[in-house]
Short mmCIF file of C-alpha atoms in Angstrom, two decimals:
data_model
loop_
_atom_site.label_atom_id
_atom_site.label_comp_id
_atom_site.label_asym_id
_atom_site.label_seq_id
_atom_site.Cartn_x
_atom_site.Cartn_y
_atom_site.Cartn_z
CA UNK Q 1 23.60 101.43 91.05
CA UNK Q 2 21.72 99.37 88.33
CA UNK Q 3 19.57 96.69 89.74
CA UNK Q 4 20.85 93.37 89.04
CA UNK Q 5 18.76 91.69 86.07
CA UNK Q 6 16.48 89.09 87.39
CA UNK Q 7 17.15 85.75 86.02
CA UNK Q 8 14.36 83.37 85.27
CA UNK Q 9 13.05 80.87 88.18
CA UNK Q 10 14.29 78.21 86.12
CA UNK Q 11 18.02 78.85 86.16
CA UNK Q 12 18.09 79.50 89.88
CA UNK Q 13 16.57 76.64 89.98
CA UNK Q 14 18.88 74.83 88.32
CA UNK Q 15 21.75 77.12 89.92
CA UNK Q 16 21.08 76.44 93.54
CA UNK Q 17 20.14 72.63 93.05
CA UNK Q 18 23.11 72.06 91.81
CA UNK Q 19 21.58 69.68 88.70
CA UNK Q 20 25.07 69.74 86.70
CA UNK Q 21 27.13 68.54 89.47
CA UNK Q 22 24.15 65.64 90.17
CA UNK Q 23 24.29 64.63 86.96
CA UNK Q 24 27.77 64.73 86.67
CA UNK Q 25 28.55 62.17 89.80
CA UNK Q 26 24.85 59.87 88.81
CA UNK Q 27 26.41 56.56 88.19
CA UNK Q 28 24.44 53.45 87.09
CA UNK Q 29 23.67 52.21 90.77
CA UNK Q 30 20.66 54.94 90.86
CA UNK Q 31 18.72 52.33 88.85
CA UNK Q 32 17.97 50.13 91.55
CA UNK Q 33 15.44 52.82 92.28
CA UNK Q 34 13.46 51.98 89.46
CA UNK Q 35 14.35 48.05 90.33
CA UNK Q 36 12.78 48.64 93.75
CA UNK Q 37 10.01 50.72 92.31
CA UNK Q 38 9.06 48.76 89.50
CA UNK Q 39 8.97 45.04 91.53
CA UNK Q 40 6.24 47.25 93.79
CA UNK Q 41 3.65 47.31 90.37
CA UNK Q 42 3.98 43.30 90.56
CA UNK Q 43 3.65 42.51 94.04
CA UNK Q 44 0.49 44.57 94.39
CA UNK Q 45 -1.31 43.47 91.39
CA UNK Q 46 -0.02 39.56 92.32
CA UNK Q 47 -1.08 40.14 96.04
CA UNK Q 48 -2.70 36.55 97.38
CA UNK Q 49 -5.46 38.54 98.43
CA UNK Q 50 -6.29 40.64 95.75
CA UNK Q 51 -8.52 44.19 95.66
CA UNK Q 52 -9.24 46.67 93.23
CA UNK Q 53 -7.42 49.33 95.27
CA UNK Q 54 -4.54 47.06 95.40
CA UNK Q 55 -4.22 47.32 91.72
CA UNK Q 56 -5.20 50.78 91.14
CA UNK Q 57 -2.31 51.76 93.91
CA UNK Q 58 0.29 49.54 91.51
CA UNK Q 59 -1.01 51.38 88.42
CA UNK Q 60 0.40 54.73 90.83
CA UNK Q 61 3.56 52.72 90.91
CA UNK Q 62 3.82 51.70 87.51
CA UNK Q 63 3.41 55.56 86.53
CA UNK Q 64 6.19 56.45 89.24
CA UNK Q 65 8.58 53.54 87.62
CA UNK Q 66 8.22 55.18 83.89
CA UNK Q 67 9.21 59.02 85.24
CA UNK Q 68 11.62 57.82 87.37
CA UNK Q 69 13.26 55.90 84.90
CA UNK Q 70 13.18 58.53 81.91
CA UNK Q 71 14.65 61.27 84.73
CA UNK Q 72 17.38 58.71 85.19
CA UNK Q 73 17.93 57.53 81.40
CA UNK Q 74 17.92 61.43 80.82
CA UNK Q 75 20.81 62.10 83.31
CA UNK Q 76 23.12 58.86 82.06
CA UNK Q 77 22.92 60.27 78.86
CA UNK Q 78 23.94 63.95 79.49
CA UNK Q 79 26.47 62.40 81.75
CA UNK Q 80 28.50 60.53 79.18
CA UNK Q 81 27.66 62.88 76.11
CA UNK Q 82 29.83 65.71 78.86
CA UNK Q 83 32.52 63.60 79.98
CA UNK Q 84 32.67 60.07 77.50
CA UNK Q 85 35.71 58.84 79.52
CA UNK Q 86 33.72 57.91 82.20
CA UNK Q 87 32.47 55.01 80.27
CA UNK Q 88 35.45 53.92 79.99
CA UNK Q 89 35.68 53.96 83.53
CA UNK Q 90 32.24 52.45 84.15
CA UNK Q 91 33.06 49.16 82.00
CA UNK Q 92 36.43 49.26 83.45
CA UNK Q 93 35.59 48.79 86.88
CA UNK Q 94 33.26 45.72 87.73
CA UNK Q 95 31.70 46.97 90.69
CA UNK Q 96 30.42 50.17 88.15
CA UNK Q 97 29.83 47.89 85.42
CA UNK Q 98 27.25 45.18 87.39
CA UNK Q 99 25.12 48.41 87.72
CA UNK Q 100 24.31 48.36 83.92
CA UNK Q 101 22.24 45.29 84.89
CA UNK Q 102 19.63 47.41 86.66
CA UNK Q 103 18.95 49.43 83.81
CA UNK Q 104 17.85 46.23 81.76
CA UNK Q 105 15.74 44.80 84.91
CA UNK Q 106 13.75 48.60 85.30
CA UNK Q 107 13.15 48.19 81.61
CA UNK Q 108 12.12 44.69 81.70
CA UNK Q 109 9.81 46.48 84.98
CA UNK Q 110 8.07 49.06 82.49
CA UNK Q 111 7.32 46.20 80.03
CA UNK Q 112 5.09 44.33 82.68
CA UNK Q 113 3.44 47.12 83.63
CA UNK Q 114 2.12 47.40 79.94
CA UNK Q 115 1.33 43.86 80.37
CA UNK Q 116 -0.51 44.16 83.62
CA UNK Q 117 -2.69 47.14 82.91
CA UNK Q 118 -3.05 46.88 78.68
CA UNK Q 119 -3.48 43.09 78.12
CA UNK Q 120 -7.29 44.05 76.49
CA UNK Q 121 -5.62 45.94 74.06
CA UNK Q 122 -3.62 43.59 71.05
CA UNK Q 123 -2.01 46.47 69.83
CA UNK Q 124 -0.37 47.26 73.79
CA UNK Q 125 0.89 43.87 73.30
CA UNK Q 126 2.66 44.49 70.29
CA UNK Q 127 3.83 47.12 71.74
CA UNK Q 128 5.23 44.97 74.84
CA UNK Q 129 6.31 42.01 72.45
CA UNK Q 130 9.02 44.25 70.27
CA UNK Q 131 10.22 46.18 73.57
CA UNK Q 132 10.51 42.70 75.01
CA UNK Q 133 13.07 42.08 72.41
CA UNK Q 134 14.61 44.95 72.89
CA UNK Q 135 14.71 43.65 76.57
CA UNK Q 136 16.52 40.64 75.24
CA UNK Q 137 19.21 42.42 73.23
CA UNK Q 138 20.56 44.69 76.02
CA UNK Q 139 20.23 42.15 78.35
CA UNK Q 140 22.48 39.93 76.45
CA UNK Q 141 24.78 42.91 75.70
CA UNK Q 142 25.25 43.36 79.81
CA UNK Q 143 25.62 40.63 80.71
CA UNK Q 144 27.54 38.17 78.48
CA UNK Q 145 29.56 42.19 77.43
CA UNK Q 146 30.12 42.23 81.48
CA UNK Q 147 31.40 39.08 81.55
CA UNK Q 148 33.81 39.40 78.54
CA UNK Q 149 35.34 43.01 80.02
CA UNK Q 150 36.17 41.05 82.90
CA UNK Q 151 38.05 38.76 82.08
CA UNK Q 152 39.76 40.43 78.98
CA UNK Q 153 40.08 43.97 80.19
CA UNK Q 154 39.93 44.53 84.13
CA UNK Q 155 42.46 43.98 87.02
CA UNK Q 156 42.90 41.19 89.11
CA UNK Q 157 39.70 40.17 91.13
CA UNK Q 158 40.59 39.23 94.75
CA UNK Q 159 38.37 36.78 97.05
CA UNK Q 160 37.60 39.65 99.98
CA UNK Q 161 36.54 41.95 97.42
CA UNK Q 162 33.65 39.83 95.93
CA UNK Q 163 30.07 41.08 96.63
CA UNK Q 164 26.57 39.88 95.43
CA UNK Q 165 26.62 42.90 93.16
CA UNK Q 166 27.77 40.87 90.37
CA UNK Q 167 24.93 38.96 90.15
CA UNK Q 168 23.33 41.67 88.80
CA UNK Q 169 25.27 40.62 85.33
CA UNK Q 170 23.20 37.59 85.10
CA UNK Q 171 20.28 38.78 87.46
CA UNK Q 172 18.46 40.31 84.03
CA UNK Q 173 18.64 37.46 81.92
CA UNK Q 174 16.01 36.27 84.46
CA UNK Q 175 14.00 39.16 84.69
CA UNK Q 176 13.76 39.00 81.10
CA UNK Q 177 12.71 35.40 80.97
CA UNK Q 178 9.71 36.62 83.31
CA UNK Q 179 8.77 39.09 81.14
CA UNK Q 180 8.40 36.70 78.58
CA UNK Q 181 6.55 34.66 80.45
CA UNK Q 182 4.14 36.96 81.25
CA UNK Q 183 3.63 38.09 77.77
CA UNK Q 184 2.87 34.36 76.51
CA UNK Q 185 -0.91 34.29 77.08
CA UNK Q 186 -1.48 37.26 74.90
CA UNK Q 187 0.60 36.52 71.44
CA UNK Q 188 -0.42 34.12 68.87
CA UNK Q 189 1.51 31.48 67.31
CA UNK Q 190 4.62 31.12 65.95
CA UNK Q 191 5.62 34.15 68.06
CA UNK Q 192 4.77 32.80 71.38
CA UNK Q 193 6.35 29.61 71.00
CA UNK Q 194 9.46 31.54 70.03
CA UNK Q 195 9.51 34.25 73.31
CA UNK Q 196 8.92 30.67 75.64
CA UNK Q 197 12.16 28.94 73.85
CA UNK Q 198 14.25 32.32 74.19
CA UNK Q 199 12.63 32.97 78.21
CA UNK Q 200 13.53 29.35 78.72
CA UNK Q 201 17.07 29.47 77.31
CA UNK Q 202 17.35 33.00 79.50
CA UNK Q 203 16.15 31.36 82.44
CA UNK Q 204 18.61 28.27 82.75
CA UNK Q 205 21.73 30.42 81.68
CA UNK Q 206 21.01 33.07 84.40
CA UNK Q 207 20.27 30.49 87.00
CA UNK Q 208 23.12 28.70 85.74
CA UNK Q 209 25.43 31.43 85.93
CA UNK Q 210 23.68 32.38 89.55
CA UNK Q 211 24.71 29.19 90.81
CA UNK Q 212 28.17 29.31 89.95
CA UNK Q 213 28.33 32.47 91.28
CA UNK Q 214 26.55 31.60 94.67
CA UNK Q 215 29.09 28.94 95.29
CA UNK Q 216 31.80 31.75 95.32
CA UNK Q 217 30.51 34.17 96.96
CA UNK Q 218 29.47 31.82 99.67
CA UNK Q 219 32.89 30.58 99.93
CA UNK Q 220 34.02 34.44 100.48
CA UNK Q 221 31.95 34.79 103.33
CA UNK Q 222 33.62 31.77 105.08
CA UNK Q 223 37.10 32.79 104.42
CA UNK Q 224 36.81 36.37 104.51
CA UNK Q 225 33.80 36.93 106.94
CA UNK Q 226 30.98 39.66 106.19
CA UNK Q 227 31.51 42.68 104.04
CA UNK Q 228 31.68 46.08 105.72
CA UNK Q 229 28.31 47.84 107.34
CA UNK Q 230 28.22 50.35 103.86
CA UNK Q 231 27.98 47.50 101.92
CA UNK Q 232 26.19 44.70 104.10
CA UNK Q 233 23.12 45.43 102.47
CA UNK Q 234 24.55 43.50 98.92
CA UNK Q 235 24.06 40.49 100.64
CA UNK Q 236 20.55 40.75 99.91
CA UNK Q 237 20.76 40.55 96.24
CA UNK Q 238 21.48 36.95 96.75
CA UNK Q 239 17.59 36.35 96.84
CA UNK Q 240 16.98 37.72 93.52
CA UNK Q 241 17.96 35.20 91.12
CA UNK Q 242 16.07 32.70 93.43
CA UNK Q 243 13.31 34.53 94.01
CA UNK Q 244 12.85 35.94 90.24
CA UNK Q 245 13.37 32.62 89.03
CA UNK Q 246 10.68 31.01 90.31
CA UNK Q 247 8.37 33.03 89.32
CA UNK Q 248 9.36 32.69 86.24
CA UNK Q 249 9.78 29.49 85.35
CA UNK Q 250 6.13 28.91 87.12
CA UNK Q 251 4.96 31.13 84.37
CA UNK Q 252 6.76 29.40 81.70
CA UNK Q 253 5.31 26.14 83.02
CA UNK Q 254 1.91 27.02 83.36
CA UNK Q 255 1.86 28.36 79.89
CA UNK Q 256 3.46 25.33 78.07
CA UNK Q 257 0.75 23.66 80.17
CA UNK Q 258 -2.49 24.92 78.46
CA UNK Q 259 -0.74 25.44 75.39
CA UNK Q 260 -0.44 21.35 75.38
CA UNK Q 261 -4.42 21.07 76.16
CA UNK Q 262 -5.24 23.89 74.09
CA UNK Q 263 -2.94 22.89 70.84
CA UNK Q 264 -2.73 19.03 71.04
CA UNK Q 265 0.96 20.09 71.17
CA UNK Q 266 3.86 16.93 71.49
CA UNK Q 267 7.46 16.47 70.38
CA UNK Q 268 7.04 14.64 67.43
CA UNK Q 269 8.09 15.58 63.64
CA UNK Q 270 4.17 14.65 62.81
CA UNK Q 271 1.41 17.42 62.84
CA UNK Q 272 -0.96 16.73 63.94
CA UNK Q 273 1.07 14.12 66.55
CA UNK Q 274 0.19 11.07 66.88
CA UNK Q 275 -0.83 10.80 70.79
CA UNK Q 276 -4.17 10.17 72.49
CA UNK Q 277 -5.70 13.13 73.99
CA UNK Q 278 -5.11 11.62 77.36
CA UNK Q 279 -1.30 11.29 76.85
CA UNK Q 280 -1.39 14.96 75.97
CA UNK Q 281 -3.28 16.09 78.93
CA UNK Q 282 -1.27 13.97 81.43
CA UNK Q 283 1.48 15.91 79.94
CA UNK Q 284 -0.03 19.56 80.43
CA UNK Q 285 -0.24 18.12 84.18
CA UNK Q 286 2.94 16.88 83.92
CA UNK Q 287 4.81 20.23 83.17
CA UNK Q 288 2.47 22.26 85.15
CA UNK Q 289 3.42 19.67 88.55
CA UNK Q 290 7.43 20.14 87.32
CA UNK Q 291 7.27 24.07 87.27
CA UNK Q 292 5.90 23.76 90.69
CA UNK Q 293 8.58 21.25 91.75
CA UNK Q 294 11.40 23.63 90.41
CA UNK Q 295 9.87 27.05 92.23
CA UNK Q 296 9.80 24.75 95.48
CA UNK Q 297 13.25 24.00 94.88
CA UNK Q 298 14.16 27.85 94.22
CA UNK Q 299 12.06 29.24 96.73
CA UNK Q 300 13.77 26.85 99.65
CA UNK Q 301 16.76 28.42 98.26
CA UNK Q 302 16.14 32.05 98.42
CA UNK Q 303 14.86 31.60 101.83
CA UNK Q 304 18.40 30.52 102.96
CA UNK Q 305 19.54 33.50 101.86
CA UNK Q 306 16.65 35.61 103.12
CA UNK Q 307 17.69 34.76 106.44
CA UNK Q 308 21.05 34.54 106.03
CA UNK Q 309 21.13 38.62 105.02
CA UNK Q 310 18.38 39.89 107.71
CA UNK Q 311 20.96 37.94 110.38
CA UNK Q 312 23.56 39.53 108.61
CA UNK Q 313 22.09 43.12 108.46
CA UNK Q 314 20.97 42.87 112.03
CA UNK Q 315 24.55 42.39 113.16
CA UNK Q 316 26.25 44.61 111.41
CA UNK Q 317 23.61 47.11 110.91
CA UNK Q 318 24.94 49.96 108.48
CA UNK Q 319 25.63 53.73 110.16
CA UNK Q 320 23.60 55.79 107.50
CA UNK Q 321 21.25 55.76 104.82
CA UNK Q 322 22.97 55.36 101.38
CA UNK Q 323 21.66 54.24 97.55
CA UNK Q 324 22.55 50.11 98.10
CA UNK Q 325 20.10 50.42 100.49
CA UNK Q 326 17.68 49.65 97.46
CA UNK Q 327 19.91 46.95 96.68
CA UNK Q 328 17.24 44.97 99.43
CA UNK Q 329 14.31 46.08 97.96
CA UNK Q 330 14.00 44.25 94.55
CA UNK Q 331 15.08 40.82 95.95
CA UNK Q 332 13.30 40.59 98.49
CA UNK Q 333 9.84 42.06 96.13
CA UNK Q 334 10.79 39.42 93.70
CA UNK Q 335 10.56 36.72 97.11
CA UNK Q 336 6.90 37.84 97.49
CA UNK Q 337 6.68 37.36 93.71
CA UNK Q 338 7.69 33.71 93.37
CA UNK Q 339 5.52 33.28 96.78
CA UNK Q 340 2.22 34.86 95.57
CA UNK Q 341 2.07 33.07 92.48
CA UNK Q 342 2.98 29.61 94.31
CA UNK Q 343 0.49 30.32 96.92
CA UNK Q 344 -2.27 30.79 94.05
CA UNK Q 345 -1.07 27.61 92.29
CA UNK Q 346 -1.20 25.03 94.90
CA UNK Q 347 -4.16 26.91 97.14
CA UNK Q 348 -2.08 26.76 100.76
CA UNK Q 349 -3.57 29.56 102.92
CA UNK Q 350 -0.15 29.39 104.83
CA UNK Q 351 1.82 30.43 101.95
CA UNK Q 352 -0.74 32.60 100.86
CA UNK Q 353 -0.43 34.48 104.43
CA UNK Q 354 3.66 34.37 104.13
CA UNK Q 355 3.43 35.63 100.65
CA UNK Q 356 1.34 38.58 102.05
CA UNK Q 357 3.62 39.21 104.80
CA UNK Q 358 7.10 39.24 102.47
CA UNK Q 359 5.08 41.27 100.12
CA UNK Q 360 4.08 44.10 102.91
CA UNK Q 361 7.33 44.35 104.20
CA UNK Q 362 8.37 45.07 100.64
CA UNK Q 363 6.41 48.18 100.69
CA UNK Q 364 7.67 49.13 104.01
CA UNK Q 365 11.26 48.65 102.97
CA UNK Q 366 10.19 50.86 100.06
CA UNK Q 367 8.86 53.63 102.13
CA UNK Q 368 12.03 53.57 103.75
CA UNK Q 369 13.98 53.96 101.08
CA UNK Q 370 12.20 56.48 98.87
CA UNK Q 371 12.18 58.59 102.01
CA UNK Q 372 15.69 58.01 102.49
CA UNK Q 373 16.25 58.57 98.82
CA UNK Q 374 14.60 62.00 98.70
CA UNK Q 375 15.56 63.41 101.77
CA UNK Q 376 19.37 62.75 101.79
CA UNK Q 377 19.56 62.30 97.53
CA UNK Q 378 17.71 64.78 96.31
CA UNK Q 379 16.75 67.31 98.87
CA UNK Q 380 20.48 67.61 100.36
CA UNK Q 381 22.31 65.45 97.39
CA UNK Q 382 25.06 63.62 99.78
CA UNK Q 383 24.13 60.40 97.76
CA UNK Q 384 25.39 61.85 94.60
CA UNK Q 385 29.02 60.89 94.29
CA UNK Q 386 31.23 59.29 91.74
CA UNK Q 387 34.60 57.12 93.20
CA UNK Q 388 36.96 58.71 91.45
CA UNK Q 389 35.34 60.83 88.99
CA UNK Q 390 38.15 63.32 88.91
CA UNK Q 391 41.17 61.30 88.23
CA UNK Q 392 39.20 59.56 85.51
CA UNK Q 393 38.42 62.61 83.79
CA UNK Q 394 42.38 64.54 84.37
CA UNK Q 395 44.36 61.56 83.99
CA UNK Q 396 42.86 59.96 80.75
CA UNK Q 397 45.44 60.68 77.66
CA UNK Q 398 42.59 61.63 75.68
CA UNK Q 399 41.17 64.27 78.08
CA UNK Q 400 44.21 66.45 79.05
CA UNK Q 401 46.00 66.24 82.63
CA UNK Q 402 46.22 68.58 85.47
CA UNK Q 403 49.51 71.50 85.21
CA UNK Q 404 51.40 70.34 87.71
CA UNK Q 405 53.68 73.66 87.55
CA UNK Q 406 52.74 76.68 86.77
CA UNK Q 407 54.95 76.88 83.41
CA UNK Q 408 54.33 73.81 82.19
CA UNK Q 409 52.51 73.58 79.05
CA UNK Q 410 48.66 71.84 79.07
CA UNK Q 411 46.04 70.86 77.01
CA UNK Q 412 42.96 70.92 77.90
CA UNK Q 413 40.10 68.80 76.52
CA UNK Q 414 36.22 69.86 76.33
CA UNK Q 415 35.43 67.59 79.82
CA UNK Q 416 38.38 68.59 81.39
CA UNK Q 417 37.37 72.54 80.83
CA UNK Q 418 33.74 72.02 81.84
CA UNK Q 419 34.53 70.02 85.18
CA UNK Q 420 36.88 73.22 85.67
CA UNK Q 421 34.65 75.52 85.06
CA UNK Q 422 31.68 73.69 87.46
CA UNK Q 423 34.30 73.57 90.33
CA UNK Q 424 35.13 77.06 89.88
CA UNK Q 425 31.06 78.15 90.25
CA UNK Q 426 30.91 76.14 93.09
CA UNK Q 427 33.95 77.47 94.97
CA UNK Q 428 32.36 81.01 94.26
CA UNK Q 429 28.93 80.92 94.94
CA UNK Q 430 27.23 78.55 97.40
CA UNK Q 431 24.80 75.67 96.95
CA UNK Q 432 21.29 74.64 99.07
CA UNK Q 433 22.27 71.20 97.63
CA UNK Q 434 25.23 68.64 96.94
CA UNK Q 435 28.50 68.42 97.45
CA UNK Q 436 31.98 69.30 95.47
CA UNK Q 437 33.52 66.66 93.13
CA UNK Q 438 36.65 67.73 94.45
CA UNK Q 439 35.79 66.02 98.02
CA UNK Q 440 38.54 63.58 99.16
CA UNK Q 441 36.65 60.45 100.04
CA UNK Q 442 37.64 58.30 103.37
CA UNK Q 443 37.48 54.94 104.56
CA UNK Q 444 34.06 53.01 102.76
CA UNK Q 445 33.62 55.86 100.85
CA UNK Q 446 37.04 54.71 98.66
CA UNK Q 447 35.72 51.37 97.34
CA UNK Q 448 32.28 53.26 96.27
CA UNK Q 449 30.15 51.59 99.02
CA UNK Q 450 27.95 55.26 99.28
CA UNK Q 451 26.85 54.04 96.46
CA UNK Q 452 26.76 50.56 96.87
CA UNK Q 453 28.66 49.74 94.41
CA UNK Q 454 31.68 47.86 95.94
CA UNK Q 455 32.24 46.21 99.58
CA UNK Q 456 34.65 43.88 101.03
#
């Protein structure tokens, strides 16, 4: 008997891993990994109590966020270039569709990291100023596009099955105005005057849009009571609009501030304007005092809901592990955030010592999660799985339908053969990882909630 031809280490590697059928079921939600990941990088190098290992640990981070985030851009794109319908199906259902917003807040986390760790270098900041704008295109596209498909193209949206995963449509219009913020100091005029009107503009329409929102979804939780324990964990998102936008539009605030003192800057047609230096520097204060006043404001806010979601996690604590898990993780980072640099403004050691505290258990809830995330995601894949993957793919005109006799005539499209043909290799030969397509989901597991994309 020949002996059977050995086959590189790279194809059983891909064989027994199981990458196609991974990629196949990776949906959007997988980028609140790099969310999570990313908001790390910020806490530890805005830490009230700063140290160089603090920073050279969120430099680790920052390096994590960037492969993490390529591996994932990577697998959305093989995912749709093998089966396009599925876009279809991801802009088609909200609860899919929200998730594009992570992919615009992990960019907008990659951008600060340049920031952060490159500011010495003007040609870094270059660098960070056109990807910023790239930041501000695709966030616009997600979330005034999400907005649009919703009303115009998707089914009827019922109270009960509301979650705070649709904030993350407007959520990135924030994060980008942060961004911007951070990237004032270090561009010259006319372009940094420009990124603080477009961060501003950002900031109120997000926040805008957040509080509309909030007043909904708090209304759902009165009438309809808490969504399920797979899903209990999207309460948290709540804080991120709050949380983010303070820290933001402190940024914003102290910039405009020393660009007053610095520029002799004031809203009149005449250049220079006509106003006495002190005028101008009691308005530096001025704006500097009212950034403060609005982070209070948003801070208080966020804090209601801070509690509101650990109560509401406590009691209805979830039965396993599953991706919206990281759905806590970049709220309540971006908490810490808005603390840290309010703590550093107004010089309370209390807030300074609360800040620390939200911002630890940050990177304890991370811990939790990456190990949760590469035990049960990658190592055994039960957190890669697509709602209804299969009937998307068989029952779209465009991609052929199942035979439903045996003489019936059937086309079959290029996705519809390849899904085929995975099944078939699965059926036959047996995998150290993931599970079949072809699994019939129960209970939470209909409404997406494994992967935190819907609850009720």
């Amino acid at each position: 008997m020949a002996p059977e031809s050995k086959q590189s280490p790279w194809k059983i590697w891909l064989r027994e891993w199981n990458w196609e059928e991974r990629i196949t079921n990776f949906t959007p939600s997988w980028f609140t990994v790099t969310m999570g990941t990313g908001v790390m990088t910020q806490l530890l190098v805005d830490f009230p109590y700063p140290a160089q290992w603090l920073r050279n640990l969120g430099y680790c981070f920052w390096i994590l966020d960037i492969c993490i985030f390529t591996m994932f851009t990577v697998f959305t794109v093989l995912r749709y270039c093998w089966y396009p319908v599925l876009m279809k199906s991801t802009l088609k259902d909200f609860s899919q569709s929200n998730y594009l917003g992570a992919i615009s807040i992990s960019f907008n986390t990659l951008i600060t990291g340049i920031i952060f760790y490159y500011d010495y270098r003007e040609s870094a900041m270059w660098v960070a100023y056109v990807m910023w704008w790239f930041s501000v295109a695709l966030t616009l596209a997600v979330s005034l596009g999400a907005v649009f498909v919703m009303v115009a193209k998707q089914e009827k949206h019922e109270l009960e099955k509301i979650t705070a995963v649709w904030l993350l449509s407007f959520i990135p219009m924030i994060v980008t105005s942060a961004t911007g913020g951070a990237l004032l100091p270090y561009i010259r005029y006319p372009n940094n005057v420009a990124v603080l009107i477009v961060s501003f503009l950002l900031w109120s329409a997000g926040e805008s849009f957040c509080f509309i929102f909030t007043t909904i979804y708090f209304w759902r939780l009165m009438s309809c009571n808490l969504p399920t324990r797979d899903a209990i964990v999207s309460c948290c998102i709540q804080m991120g609009p709050f949380g983010m936008g303070a820290y933001s539009i402190q940024l914003q605030a102290v910039f405009l501030s020393q660009y007053i003192k610095g520029s002799h800057f004031g809203p009149t047609q005449s250049e220079p304007p006509p106003l006495p230096q002190e005028t101008l520097l009691a308005t530096a204060e001025a704006v500097h005092w009212l950034g403060i006043i609005v982070a209070l404001f948003l801070i208080g806010h966020c804090t209601f809901w801070f509690v509101e979601s650990f109560s509401s996690v406590i009691f209805r604590i979830p039965k396993a592990f599953n991706i919206g898990f990281w759905a806590f993780t970049f709220p309540l980072g971006v908490y810490g955030l808005g603390l840290c640099h309010l703590s550093k403004d107004i010089r309370n050691s209390g807030l300074k010592g609360y800040a620390a505290t939200i911002s630890v258990l940050t990177m304890l809830l991370w811990l939790l999660c990456a190990v949760g995330t590469v035990y049960k995601g990658f190592w055994k894949g039960e957190l890669f799985y697509a709602p209804g993957l299969e009937d998307w793919i068989y029952n779209d005109p465009r991609e052929g339908k199942r035979q439903e006799q045996a003489d019936e005539p059937r086309t079959v499209s290029k996705s519809s053969r390849r899904l085929e043909e995975m099944q078939a290799r699965k059926r036959t030969a047996s995998s150290s990882g993931g599970y079949s397509i072809d699994k019939q989901p129960t209970g939470d597991e209909e409404n997406g909630l494994t992967n935190g994309s819907e609850g009720h």
